[in-house]
Coordinates of C-alpha atoms and ligand atoms in Angstrom, one line a residue:
M951 CA -122.0 96.4 51.7
P952 CA -119.1 98.5 52.4
T953 CA -117.0 99.1 49.6
V954 CA -113.1 98.7 51.4
A955 CA -112.5 95.7 54.1
P956 CA -112.7 97.8 56.9
Q957 CA -109.7 95.2 57.7
F958 CA -107.7 97.1 55.4
I959 CA -108.0 100.5 56.1
R960 CA -108.1 99.7 59.8
S961 CA -104.3 98.6 59.7
R962 CA -103.4 101.4 58.3
I963 CA -104.7 103.9 60.7
G964 CA -104.7 105.0 64.5
K965 CA -106.7 106.0 67.2
V966 CA -106.5 109.9 66.4
C967 CA -107.0 111.4 62.8
V968 CA -105.8 114.9 62.5
A969 CA -108.0 117.1 60.1
I970 CA -106.1 119.9 58.2
T971 CA -108.0 123.3 57.4
G972 CA -106.2 125.7 55.3
T973 CA -107.6 128.1 52.7
T974 CA -105.4 127.3 49.6
P975 CA -103.9 123.9 49.2
A976 CA -100.6 124.8 49.6
E977 CA -100.9 125.7 53.2
M978 CA -102.6 122.7 53.9
L979 CA -100.5 120.6 52.8
E980 CA -97.4 122.2 54.6
K981 CA -99.9 121.5 57.5
A982 CA -99.9 117.7 56.3
L983 CA -96.2 117.6 55.7
A984 CA -95.7 119.2 59.3
V985 CA -97.6 116.4 60.7
V986 CA -97.7 113.0 58.2
K987 CA -94.9 111.5 60.5
D988 CA -95.9 111.3 63.5
T989 CA -100.0 111.1 62.9
P990 CA -100.2 109.5 59.2
F991 CA -104.1 109.5 59.5
I992 CA -105.1 112.7 58.1
E993 CA -109.0 114.2 56.8
F994 CA -108.3 116.7 54.9
R995 CA -111.5 119.4 54.9
L996 CA -111.7 120.0 50.9
D997 CA -114.7 122.1 51.5
Y998 CA -112.3 125.2 53.7
L999 CA -111.1 125.6 49.6
E1000 CA -112.4 127.7 47.6
K1001 CA -111.7 125.2 44.6
P1002 CA -111.8 122.1 46.1
L1003 CA -111.8 120.2 42.8
A1004 CA -109.1 122.3 41.3
A1005 CA -107.0 121.1 43.6
L1006 CA -107.0 117.6 43.6
P1007 CA -104.4 116.7 42.0
K1008 CA -101.9 118.3 44.3
F1009 CA -103.6 116.0 46.6
K1010 CA -103.1 113.0 44.2
H1011 CA -99.1 114.0 44.2
F1012 CA -98.9 114.4 48.1
F1013 CA -100.5 110.7 48.5
S1014 CA -98.1 109.7 45.8
E1015 CA -95.2 111.0 47.7
N1016 CA -96.2 110.0 51.4
T1017 CA -97.3 106.6 50.9
A1018 CA -98.3 105.4 54.5
A1019 CA -100.4 108.7 55.0
T1020 CA -104.4 107.4 54.9
G1021 CA -106.4 110.0 54.2
I1022 CA -109.7 111.1 54.1
A1023 CA -111.4 114.0 51.7
T1024 CA -114.6 116.0 53.3
C1025 CA -116.4 118.6 51.4
R1026 CA -119.0 119.0 54.5
R1027 CA -121.4 121.4 52.8
S1028 CA -122.8 124.6 54.9
A1029 CA -126.1 123.5 55.8
N1030 CA -124.5 120.5 57.5
G1031 CA -122.2 122.9 59.0
G1032 CA -119.2 122.5 56.9
K1033 CA -118.1 125.6 55.0
F1034 CA -118.8 124.4 50.6
T1035 CA -121.2 126.3 49.2
G1036 CA -121.7 124.4 46.3
T1037 CA -124.4 122.2 44.9
L1038 CA -124.8 118.3 46.0
A1039 CA -124.2 117.2 42.3
A1040 CA -120.5 119.4 43.2
E1041 CA -120.2 117.7 45.9
L1042 CA -120.7 114.1 44.9
E1043 CA -118.6 115.2 42.0
I1044 CA -115.3 116.1 44.5
L1045 CA -115.8 113.1 46.2
I1046 CA -115.6 110.8 43.6
K1047 CA -112.5 112.9 42.1
A1048 CA -111.0 112.5 45.1
A1049 CA -111.4 108.4 45.3
T1050 CA -109.2 108.6 42.0
S1051 CA -106.6 111.1 43.6
G1052 CA -105.6 108.7 46.2
F1053 CA -107.8 109.6 49.0
H1054 CA -108.9 106.1 50.8
I1055 CA -112.0 107.3 52.7
V1056 CA -114.2 109.4 51.6
D1057 CA -116.9 111.9 54.2
L1058 CA -120.6 111.9 53.0
E1059 CA -122.7 113.4 55.6
L1060 CA -126.5 112.0 56.0
E1061 CA -127.9 114.6 54.1
S1062 CA -126.5 114.7 51.7
A1063 CA -126.5 110.8 51.4
E1064 CA -130.3 111.5 51.4
S1065 CA -130.9 113.4 49.1
L1066 CA -128.6 111.5 46.5
K1067 CA -129.8 108.6 44.1
K1068 CA -129.0 105.1 44.6
A1069 CA -127.1 105.3 41.3
D1070 CA -125.1 108.8 42.5
I1071 CA -124.1 106.8 45.6
Q1072 CA -123.3 103.8 43.7
K1073 CA -121.0 105.9 41.2
L1074 CA -119.0 106.9 44.6
R1075 CA -119.2 103.1 45.8
D1076 CA -117.9 102.0 42.3
T1077 CA -114.7 103.8 42.3
G1078 CA -113.9 101.8 45.8
V1079 CA -113.0 104.3 47.8
A1080 CA -114.6 103.8 51.6
I1081 CA -117.2 105.9 53.0
I1082 CA -117.9 107.3 55.9
V1083 CA -121.6 108.7 56.6
S1084 CA -121.4 111.4 59.1
Y1085 CA -124.3 113.1 61.0
H1086 CA -123.4 116.0 63.3
D1087 CA -126.1 117.6 65.5
F1088 CA -125.1 120.7 66.9
S1089 CA -127.6 121.4 69.4
A1090 CA -128.2 118.3 71.8
T1091 CA -127.0 114.8 72.5
K1092 CA -130.4 112.6 71.3
D1093 CA -131.9 109.1 69.8
L1094 CA -128.4 108.2 68.6
E1095 CA -130.5 105.2 67.6
G1096 CA -132.5 107.1 65.0
I1097 CA -129.4 108.5 63.7
Y1098 CA -127.9 105.1 63.5
Q1099 CA -131.0 104.0 61.3
R1100 CA -130.5 106.9 59.3
I1101 CA -127.0 105.6 58.1
Q1102 CA -127.6 102.0 57.7
P1103 CA -129.4 101.9 54.8
F1104 CA -126.1 103.7 53.3
H1105 CA -123.8 100.2 54.5
P1106 CA -121.3 102.6 54.8
D1107 CA -117.8 101.2 55.8
F1108 CA -118.2 103.9 58.6
Y1109 CA -121.0 105.4 60.8
K1110 CA -119.8 108.7 61.9
I1111 CA -122.7 110.3 64.9
V1112 CA -120.9 113.2 66.3
P1113 CA -123.6 114.5 68.5
T1114 CA -122.7 118.2 71.3
A1115 CA -122.5 117.5 74.8
R1116 CA -124.6 120.1 76.9
T1117 CA -123.9 118.2 79.7
L1118 CA -121.4 115.4 81.1
T1119 CA -123.3 112.8 81.4
D1120 CA -124.4 113.5 77.1
N1121 CA -120.9 111.5 77.3
V1122 CA -122.2 108.5 78.8
T1123 CA -125.0 108.7 76.5
L1124 CA -122.8 108.4 73.4
M1125 CA -120.4 105.8 75.1
R1126 CA -123.4 103.5 76.3
F1127 CA -124.6 103.6 73.0
I1128 CA -121.3 102.9 71.2
E1129 CA -120.6 99.8 73.6
H1130 CA -123.7 98.2 73.3
M1131 CA -123.9 98.4 69.1
E1132 CA -123.9 94.7 68.3
D1133 CA -120.1 95.3 65.8
H1134 CA -119.2 99.0 66.9
S1135 CA -115.8 98.4 65.0
N1136 CA -117.7 100.3 62.5
I1137 CA -118.5 103.1 64.7
I1138 CA -117.0 106.6 65.4
G1139 CA -118.7 108.9 68.3
I1140 CA -117.3 111.5 69.3
C1141 CA -119.6 114.9 71.3
M1142 CA -119.1 118.2 70.3
G1143 CA -118.2 121.2 72.1
D1144 CA -116.5 121.7 76.1
A1145 CA -118.6 119.6 78.2
G1146 CA -117.3 116.8 75.4
I1147 CA -113.8 116.9 76.3
I1148 CA -113.9 113.4 77.5
S1149 CA -115.9 111.2 74.8
R1150 CA -113.1 112.5 72.6
V1151 CA -110.2 110.5 74.4
L1152 CA -112.4 108.1 76.1
G1153 CA -114.7 107.6 73.0
V1154 CA -111.9 105.0 71.3
R1155 CA -111.8 103.0 74.7
A1156 CA -115.7 102.7 74.3
G1157 CA -115.4 100.9 71.1
S1158 CA -115.0 104.5 68.3
A1159 CA -113.2 103.2 65.9
F1160 CA -110.7 106.6 66.0
T1161 CA -111.7 109.9 67.2
F1162 CA -110.5 112.8 65.5
A1163 CA -107.5 115.5 66.6
A1164 CA -107.2 119.1 65.5
A1165 CA -103.4 119.6 64.0
T1166 CA -102.8 122.5 66.3
T1167 CA -104.1 124.7 69.1
G1168 CA -106.5 127.0 67.2
E1169 CA -107.0 125.1 64.2
E1170 CA -109.7 123.3 65.4
T1171 CA -112.6 122.0 63.0
G1172 CA -115.0 121.0 66.2
P1173 CA -115.9 122.6 69.0
G1174 CA -113.9 121.2 71.9
Q1175 CA -111.7 119.6 69.7
I1176 CA -107.7 118.7 71.1
A1177 CA -104.8 119.2 69.2
A1178 CA -103.2 115.7 67.9
R1179 CA -99.8 116.2 70.1
T1180 CA -101.7 117.0 72.7
L1181 CA -104.1 114.0 72.4
I1182 CA -101.1 111.4 71.7
D1183 CA -98.5 113.2 74.5
T1184 CA -100.8 114.6 77.3
Y1185 CA -103.6 112.2 77.2
R1186 CA -102.1 108.7 75.6
I1187 CA -104.4 108.4 73.5
E1188 CA -103.3 105.7 71.6
Q1189 CA -102.5 103.6 75.5
V1190 CA -105.9 104.6 76.7
D1191 CA -107.7 101.3 77.4
A1192 CA -110.5 99.1 79.1
A1193 CA -107.7 99.1 82.5
T1194 CA -107.0 102.8 82.1
K1195 CA -108.0 104.0 85.4
V1196 CA -109.6 107.6 84.9
Y1197 CA -109.6 111.3 87.0
G1198 CA -110.4 114.9 85.9
V1199 CA -110.7 118.3 87.0
A1200 CA -114.1 119.1 87.6
G1201 CA -115.7 123.1 87.5
N1202 CA -116.3 125.3 85.3
P1203 CA -115.0 127.6 83.3
I1204 CA -112.6 124.3 83.1
R1205 CA -111.2 124.7 79.4
S1206 CA -107.9 126.9 80.3
S1207 CA -107.4 124.4 83.3
L1208 CA -103.6 123.5 83.3
S1209 CA -104.4 120.7 85.7
P1210 CA -104.9 118.0 82.7
A1211 CA -101.2 118.4 81.2
M1212 CA -99.7 118.7 84.5
M1213 CA -101.5 115.7 86.3
N1214 CA -101.3 113.4 82.8
A1215 CA -97.7 114.0 83.0
A1216 CA -97.2 112.8 86.5
F1217 CA -99.3 110.0 85.2
R1218 CA -97.3 109.4 82.6
R1219 CA -93.9 110.0 84.3
E1220 CA -94.8 107.6 87.0
T1221 CA -96.3 105.3 84.4
V1222 CA -99.4 104.7 86.3
N1223 CA -102.2 104.1 83.5
A1224 CA -104.2 107.0 84.0
V1225 CA -105.5 109.4 82.3
Y1226 CA -106.9 112.7 83.6
L1227 CA -109.6 115.0 81.7
A1228 CA -111.5 118.0 81.6
L1229 CA -114.5 117.7 83.2
Q1230 CA -116.6 121.0 82.3
T1231 CA -119.9 121.7 84.5
H1232 CA -121.0 124.0 86.7
K1233 CA -123.7 121.0 87.9
L1234 CA -122.7 118.7 90.7
A1235 CA -125.8 116.1 90.0
D1236 CA -124.6 115.9 86.2
L1237 CA -120.4 115.4 87.3
L1238 CA -121.7 113.6 90.2
K1239 CA -123.9 111.2 87.8
L1240 CA -120.3 110.7 85.2
V1241 CA -118.1 109.7 88.5
H1242 CA -120.5 106.5 88.9
E1243 CA -121.4 106.0 85.7
I1244 CA -117.5 106.4 83.9
P1245 CA -116.8 105.0 86.8
I1246 CA -114.3 108.3 87.9
Q1247 CA -111.6 107.2 90.0
G1248 CA -110.6 110.6 92.2
L1249 CA -111.9 114.0 91.1
S1250 CA -109.8 117.9 91.6
V1251 CA -112.4 120.3 92.4
T1252 CA -112.7 123.9 91.2
M1253 CA -115.0 126.8 91.3
P1254 CA -118.1 127.0 91.5
L1255 CA -118.1 123.0 93.0
K1256 CA -115.6 123.0 95.9
Q1257 CA -118.1 123.9 98.9
E1258 CA -121.0 122.3 97.3
I1259 CA -120.0 119.1 96.8
M1260 CA -118.9 118.5 100.6
A1261 CA -122.7 117.0 101.0
H1262 CA -121.8 113.9 98.9
L1263 CA -119.3 113.4 100.0
E1264 CA -119.3 109.6 102.9
K1265 CA -116.8 111.7 104.9
T1266 CA -113.9 114.5 104.9
D1267 CA -110.5 115.3 106.2
P1268 CA -111.0 117.2 109.3
L1269 CA -109.3 120.7 107.4
S1270 CA -111.8 120.7 104.9
T1271 CA -114.6 120.1 107.3
K1272 CA -113.3 123.7 108.8
I1273 CA -112.7 125.3 105.8
G1274 CA -116.3 124.0 103.8
A1275 CA -114.4 123.1 101.0
C1276 CA -112.8 120.1 99.5
N1277 CA -110.8 120.6 95.9
T1278 CA -109.5 116.5 96.3
V1279 CA -112.3 113.4 96.2
L1280 CA -111.0 110.0 95.9
R1281 CA -113.7 107.4 95.2
A1282 CA -113.3 104.2 97.4
Q1283 CA -113.7 100.9 95.9
D1284 CA -117.2 100.5 97.2
G1285 CA -118.5 103.6 95.2
K1286 CA -118.3 105.9 98.3
L1287 CA -116.3 109.5 97.8
Y1288 CA -114.2 110.6 100.0
G1289 CA -113.1 114.3 100.0
F1290 CA -109.9 116.4 101.3
N1291 CA -108.2 119.6 100.7
T1292 CA -104.9 119.9 98.9
D1293 CA -105.1 123.2 98.9
V1294 CA -104.1 123.2 102.6
A1295 CA -101.1 121.7 101.6
G1296 CA -100.0 123.4 98.7
I1297 CA -100.3 127.1 101.0
V1298 CA -98.6 125.3 104.6
G1299 CA -96.1 123.4 102.8
P1300 CA -94.2 125.8 100.6
L1301 CA -94.3 128.3 103.6
E1302 CA -92.6 125.4 105.9
K1303 CA -89.5 124.8 103.6
R1304 CA -89.0 128.5 104.6
L1305 CA -89.7 129.3 107.6
S1306 CA -91.5 127.8 111.0
L1307 CA -94.8 128.9 111.1
R1308 CA -95.2 128.6 115.3
G1309 CA -95.9 132.2 116.1
A1310 CA -95.6 133.6 112.5
K1311 CA -96.8 136.5 112.0
V1312 CA -99.3 136.5 109.1
L1313 CA -101.0 138.5 106.5
V1314 CA -104.0 137.4 104.5
L1315 CA -105.2 139.0 101.4
G1316 CA -108.9 138.4 100.4
A1317 CA -111.2 135.8 102.7
G1318 CA -112.5 133.5 99.7
G1319 CA -112.3 130.2 99.1
A1320 CA -108.3 130.2 98.8
A1321 CA -108.3 132.8 101.6
R1322 CA -109.6 130.0 103.7
A1323 CA -107.7 128.0 102.7
A1324 CA -104.6 129.5 103.9
V1325 CA -105.6 131.2 107.2
F1326 CA -107.0 127.8 108.4
G1327 CA -104.0 126.0 107.3
V1328 CA -101.2 128.2 108.2
R1329 CA -103.6 129.0 111.7
D1330 CA -103.3 124.8 112.1
K1331 CA -99.7 125.3 112.2
G1332 CA -99.6 127.7 115.2
A1333 CA -99.4 131.7 112.9
D1334 CA -100.6 134.8 114.4
V1335 CA -103.2 135.5 111.4
F1336 CA -104.9 139.1 110.2
I1337 CA -107.0 139.6 107.7
L1338 CA -107.0 142.1 104.9
N1339 CA -110.1 142.3 102.5
R1340 CA -112.2 144.1 100.1
T1341 CA -115.8 143.5 101.7
P1342 CA -114.3 143.6 105.9
E1343 CA -117.3 142.0 106.9
T1344 CA -116.4 138.6 104.7
A1345 CA -112.8 139.4 106.7
Q1346 CA -114.1 139.9 110.1
K1347 CA -116.5 136.8 109.6
L1348 CA -113.2 134.5 108.6
A1349 CA -111.8 136.0 111.6
R1350 CA -114.0 135.0 114.1
Q1351 CA -113.9 131.2 113.3
S1352 CA -110.0 130.7 112.9
G1353 CA -109.6 132.5 115.4
S1354 CA -107.4 135.3 113.7
K1355 CA -107.9 138.9 113.5
T1356 CA -108.9 141.7 110.8
I1357 CA -106.7 144.2 109.5
K1358 CA -107.0 147.3 107.9
K1359 CA -105.2 148.8 105.2
E1360 CA -104.1 151.6 106.7
A1361 CA -102.6 150.1 109.6
L1362 CA -100.3 148.1 107.2
A1363 CA -97.4 150.4 106.2
K1364 CA -96.2 150.0 110.2
T1365 CA -97.0 147.4 111.0
T1366 CA -93.7 144.3 109.9
F1367 CA -94.8 140.8 109.3
D1368 CA -93.4 137.3 108.9
V1369 CA -95.8 136.7 105.1
I1370 CA -98.2 138.5 103.2
I1371 CA -100.5 136.3 101.6
N1372 CA -101.7 137.1 98.3
A1373 CA -105.7 135.5 97.7
T1374 CA -107.7 137.7 95.7
P1375 CA -107.1 137.0 92.1
L1376 CA -105.0 140.9 91.7
G1377 CA -102.2 140.2 89.6
M1378 CA -104.3 137.9 87.1
A1379 CA -104.1 137.7 83.7
G1380 CA -106.8 139.6 82.5
Q1381 CA -108.0 141.0 85.8
K1382 CA -108.8 144.4 86.1
G1383 CA -108.4 146.4 89.8
A1384 CA -106.1 148.6 91.8
Q1385 CA -103.4 146.3 93.9
M1386 CA -103.5 146.5 97.2
L1387 CA -100.4 146.8 98.5
E1388 CA -97.7 149.5 97.7
A1389 CA -94.2 149.0 98.3
K1390 CA -94.7 151.0 101.8
D1391 CA -97.2 148.0 102.9
L1392 CA -94.6 145.0 101.9
N1393 CA -93.2 144.9 105.5
T1394 CA -92.6 141.3 105.1
K1395 CA -89.7 138.5 105.5
L1396 CA -91.4 136.9 103.1
V1397 CA -94.7 137.2 99.8
F1398 CA -96.8 134.7 98.7
D1399 CA -98.7 135.4 95.9
L1400 CA -101.4 133.0 95.3
V1401 CA -102.0 133.6 91.9
Y1402 CA -100.3 132.0 89.1
N1403 CA -101.1 133.2 86.1
P1404 CA -98.7 134.7 85.1
I1405 CA -96.0 133.6 87.1
E1406 CA -94.9 136.6 87.4
T1407 CA -97.0 138.7 89.0
P1408 CA -97.5 142.3 90.0
L1409 CA -96.7 142.2 93.8
I1410 CA -94.3 139.6 92.8
R1411 CA -91.6 141.9 90.5
L1412 CA -92.8 144.4 93.9
A1413 CA -91.3 142.2 96.4
R1414 CA -88.6 141.4 94.4
Q1415 CA -87.7 145.3 93.7
Q1416 CA -87.4 145.6 97.4
S1417 CA -85.2 142.1 98.0
I1418 CA -88.0 140.4 99.2
P1419 CA -87.5 136.7 98.6
I1420 CA -91.0 134.8 97.1
I1421 CA -93.5 132.0 96.8
T1422 CA -95.1 131.6 93.2
G1423 CA -98.7 130.4 93.1
V1424 CA -97.2 128.1 90.6
E1425 CA -95.6 126.3 94.0
M1426 CA -99.1 126.2 95.2
F1427 CA -100.6 124.9 92.0
V1428 CA -98.0 122.3 92.2
Q1429 CA -97.7 121.5 95.7
Q1430 CA -101.4 120.9 95.8
G1431 CA -102.2 118.9 92.6
A1432 CA -98.8 116.3 93.8
R1433 CA -100.4 116.1 97.3
Q1434 CA -103.8 114.5 95.4
F1435 CA -101.3 112.0 93.3
E1436 CA -100.7 110.7 96.1
I1437 CA -103.8 110.7 97.5
W1438 CA -105.2 109.1 94.7
T1439 CA -102.1 106.8 93.5
G1440 CA -100.1 106.0 96.7
K1441 CA -97.0 106.9 95.0
P1442 CA -95.0 109.7 96.0
A1443 CA -95.2 112.7 93.3
P1444 CA -92.6 113.5 90.8
E1445 CA -93.1 117.0 91.5
E1446 CA -90.0 118.6 89.2
E1447 CA -91.4 117.1 85.8
M1448 CA -95.5 118.7 87.3
L1449 CA -93.4 121.7 87.9
R1450 CA -91.5 121.8 83.9
V1451 CA -94.7 121.2 82.1
V1452 CA -96.9 123.6 84.2
I1453 CA -94.3 126.8 83.2
H1454 CA -94.1 125.4 79.6
A1455 CA -97.8 125.8 79.6
L1456 CA -97.9 129.1 81.1
R1457 CA -95.5 130.1 79.1
Q1458 CA -97.3 129.1 76.1
Q1459 CA -100.4 130.4 76.8
A1460 CA -98.7 133.8 78.0
E1461 CA -97.0 133.9 73.8
T1462 CA -100.6 132.3 72.4
A1463 CA -102.6 134.8 74.1
P1464 CA -102.4 138.3 72.4
E1465 CA -105.4 139.9 74.1
S1466 CA -103.8 139.1 77.5
P1467 CA -103.5 143.0 79.5
E1468 CA -100.5 141.6 80.8
P1469 CA -97.7 142.9 78.6
A1470 CA -95.1 142.6 81.0
A1471 CA -94.9 140.0 82.4
K1472 CA -95.6 138.2 78.4
T1473 CA -92.1 139.8 77.5
K1474 CA -90.9 138.6 80.7
A1475 CA -92.2 134.7 79.4
R1476 CA -90.7 134.9 76.3
K1477 CA -87.3 136.0 77.0
K1478 CA -86.8 133.2 79.3
Ligands
NAP892 P1 -113.1 133.8 95.7 O1 -113.8 132.8 96.8 O2 -113.8 134.2 94.5 O3 -112.4 134.9 96.6 C1 -111.9 136.2 96.1 C2 -111.4 137.3 97.1 O4 -110.7 137.9 96.7 C3 -112.6 137.4 98.0 O5 -112.0 137.6 99.4 C4 -112.5 138.6 97.2 O6 -113.2 139.3 98.1 C5 -111.4 139.2 96.9 N1 -111.5 140.1 95.8 C6 -111.7 139.7 94.8 N2 -111.8 140.6 93.8 C7 -111.1 141.9 94.2 C8 -110.5 142.9 93.9 N3 -110.5 143.3 92.0 N4 -109.5 143.8 94.8 C9 -109.9 143.8 95.5 N5 -109.8 142.3 96.2 C10 -111.0 141.2 95.6 O7 -111.8 132.9 95.2 P2 -110.1 132.1 95.4 O8 -110.7 131.1 95.3 O9 -110.0 132.4 96.7 O10 -109.0 132.5 94.3 C11 -108.4 133.5 94.6 C12 -107.0 133.4 93.9 O11 -106.4 132.8 94.4 C13 -107.6 132.6 92.1 O12 -107.7 134.6 91.4 C14 -106.3 132.3 92.1 O13 -105.4 133.4 91.3 C15 -105.6 132.0 93.6 N6 -105.9 130.4 93.5 C16 -104.4 130.1 93.3 C17 -104.6 128.4 93.5 C18 -103.1 127.7 93.0 O14 -103.1 127.1 93.4 N7 -102.1 128.4 93.0 C19 -105.4 128.0 94.3 C20 -106.5 128.0 94.6 C21 -106.7 130.1 93.9 P3 -114.6 140.1 98.6 O15 -114.8 139.4 99.8 O16 -114.7 141.5 98.7 O17 -115.6 139.5 97.4

C-alpha cells in the first residue's frame, strides 16, 4: 500500500513542481531559494550532482530552514534518461538517505523498481517517504495502459507517466487516459516534446496530480518543459479548470512564437477564463482532430497552414477568400469552423491611423502571404499599389489578381510613394540577404516594416535616418492579435497591455539569443 497518506502530501503541494538542476549542491540550493517562496514544491535532480550522497546533509539543512517546502528526490539513472551513472544499489541508497534528509517524496524509475528486490523496495517504503514510480518514453506516446499495469504492482503514491508527443493528438491520448482512470488523483501525466506543450498546461485539467516546470527558461529537464513563472503567470495554470476555454496558435515552428505571451496577457487583463497554447504541428489533420477533441474555441493559424486550412472552414470572410489565406479560426457552438483574416486589419488599421488610403500610392515589397494581405487590404481601401518581388512572376500574378502594378527596382529612385511596406523576411533576426532598398529608394512619406523581430530593423533605421515616419511590425502583430481577441471574446482587446508584453518578450529574446546575427538591435534593446 502507499506509504504516506496522499492527502497529507496533496495538502502541501500545488499544481506546479519546479525541477531544480545544478552541478553543485550550492548551485541547486541557490536556485531553490530563489523559487521556494513562490513555488514551494521542488524536485531536486540529484542525478545532476557528481556526489549526490555526500550532498544530502546540505539538502537536509535546506528543508529544516524551509519548512513549507515539499521536496522530491530524483536520481534517475542514465539508462532511463537521467544523468546518474552509478549502480542500482547506489541509486537505492541515495533515495533511502534522501528520505531521511527532509525529502517528502522520492522518484524511482519503473525500470529500477522492476530490477530491485521486493525487500529493497520495502526498505525505501519503511522510511515513510511517499514514492513516485516513473516511466519516460523518449520516442512515442503508446500503450499507456500497459505502462500503468507495470507500475501498479509497486502501489506507489504517484504514477508518473511521461511519453513523447509526436503529434498534437498524442496529448489527447494522454489526457483521455488520465480522465478514464477510476482514481486519477495519483497520476502525473505529461507529454514531452514541442508537440506536447498542451499537456503541460491541460494535463492538470484532465486530472494529472501536478506538472513539472523548469526553474527558468534554459534550465529545462525535459524536452518542451515550460519555466515555472511562465506556467503560473502566462498560462495561469493554478486557475485552469474544466470551464477554461482553450485557444492556440498552430503552425511550425511555433516554439518562439510571442502569441501565447500576448494573448494570455490579454485574457488575464480582461479576466476571460481562457488559456492560449502553442500548438506545434505541420499536419492539418492532426490540428483539426485536436480542435474537435479538446475542444479548442479559436485558433491563430500561421505557416505552413494558412492556405491549407481554408478548405476545411464552413465559411470565411470575403478578404480571406480573396487572399486565399486565413489566420484566425473561430469554432462555433455547433463545432463548425469559421475563418477570418486579421493580418489585413493588422496592416490597414495602423496605416489608416496615419493617412487616408484612398488614392494613396503604396509600394509593397514581397508577394508572399503577408504581402497578399497588404496588397488586397490596401487595394480594398482604394490605394494604388505597386509590387516589387524577388521573383517577378509571383509579383505579376499578385498584381493581376488584385488590380495592382509591378515595378522594377531601378525605377524606385525616380518614384515617390505615400507608403512603402516591407512584406519580405529581410531584416528579420537570423535572416541572411542584402536589403532590397537603399537610401535613394526611400522617396516616401511613411515606411511600414512588417518584420517585428527585431523591433528596430535595418529598414526602420534607414527611414529614421532620413526622418521618414515609421510603423514597426510590432504594431501589426499586436493589431492582428487584438482583432483575433475581439472575434473570439466579443470584448475590446487590451491593446496597450498586449503591446507592453510583446515588447518585453522581444527584448528578453534579444538578450537571451547570443547567436543572433543582429548585434545592433541587441545593443539597442539593452540600452532602453
Ligand atoms: P512568405 O509567404 O514566405 O513570403 C516571403 C516573401 O519574401 C516572398 O515574396 C519572397 O520572395 C520574399 N523573400 C524571401 N526571402 C527574400 C530575400 N532573401 N530577398 C528578397 N525577397 C525575399 O512569408 P510571409 O508570410 O509573407 O512573411 C513575410 C514576413 O512578414 C515574415 O518574415 C514576417 O517577418 C512578416 N510578418 C509579420 C507579421 C506581423 O504580425 N508583424 C505577420 C506576418 C508576417 P520570392 O517570391 O522570391 O520567394
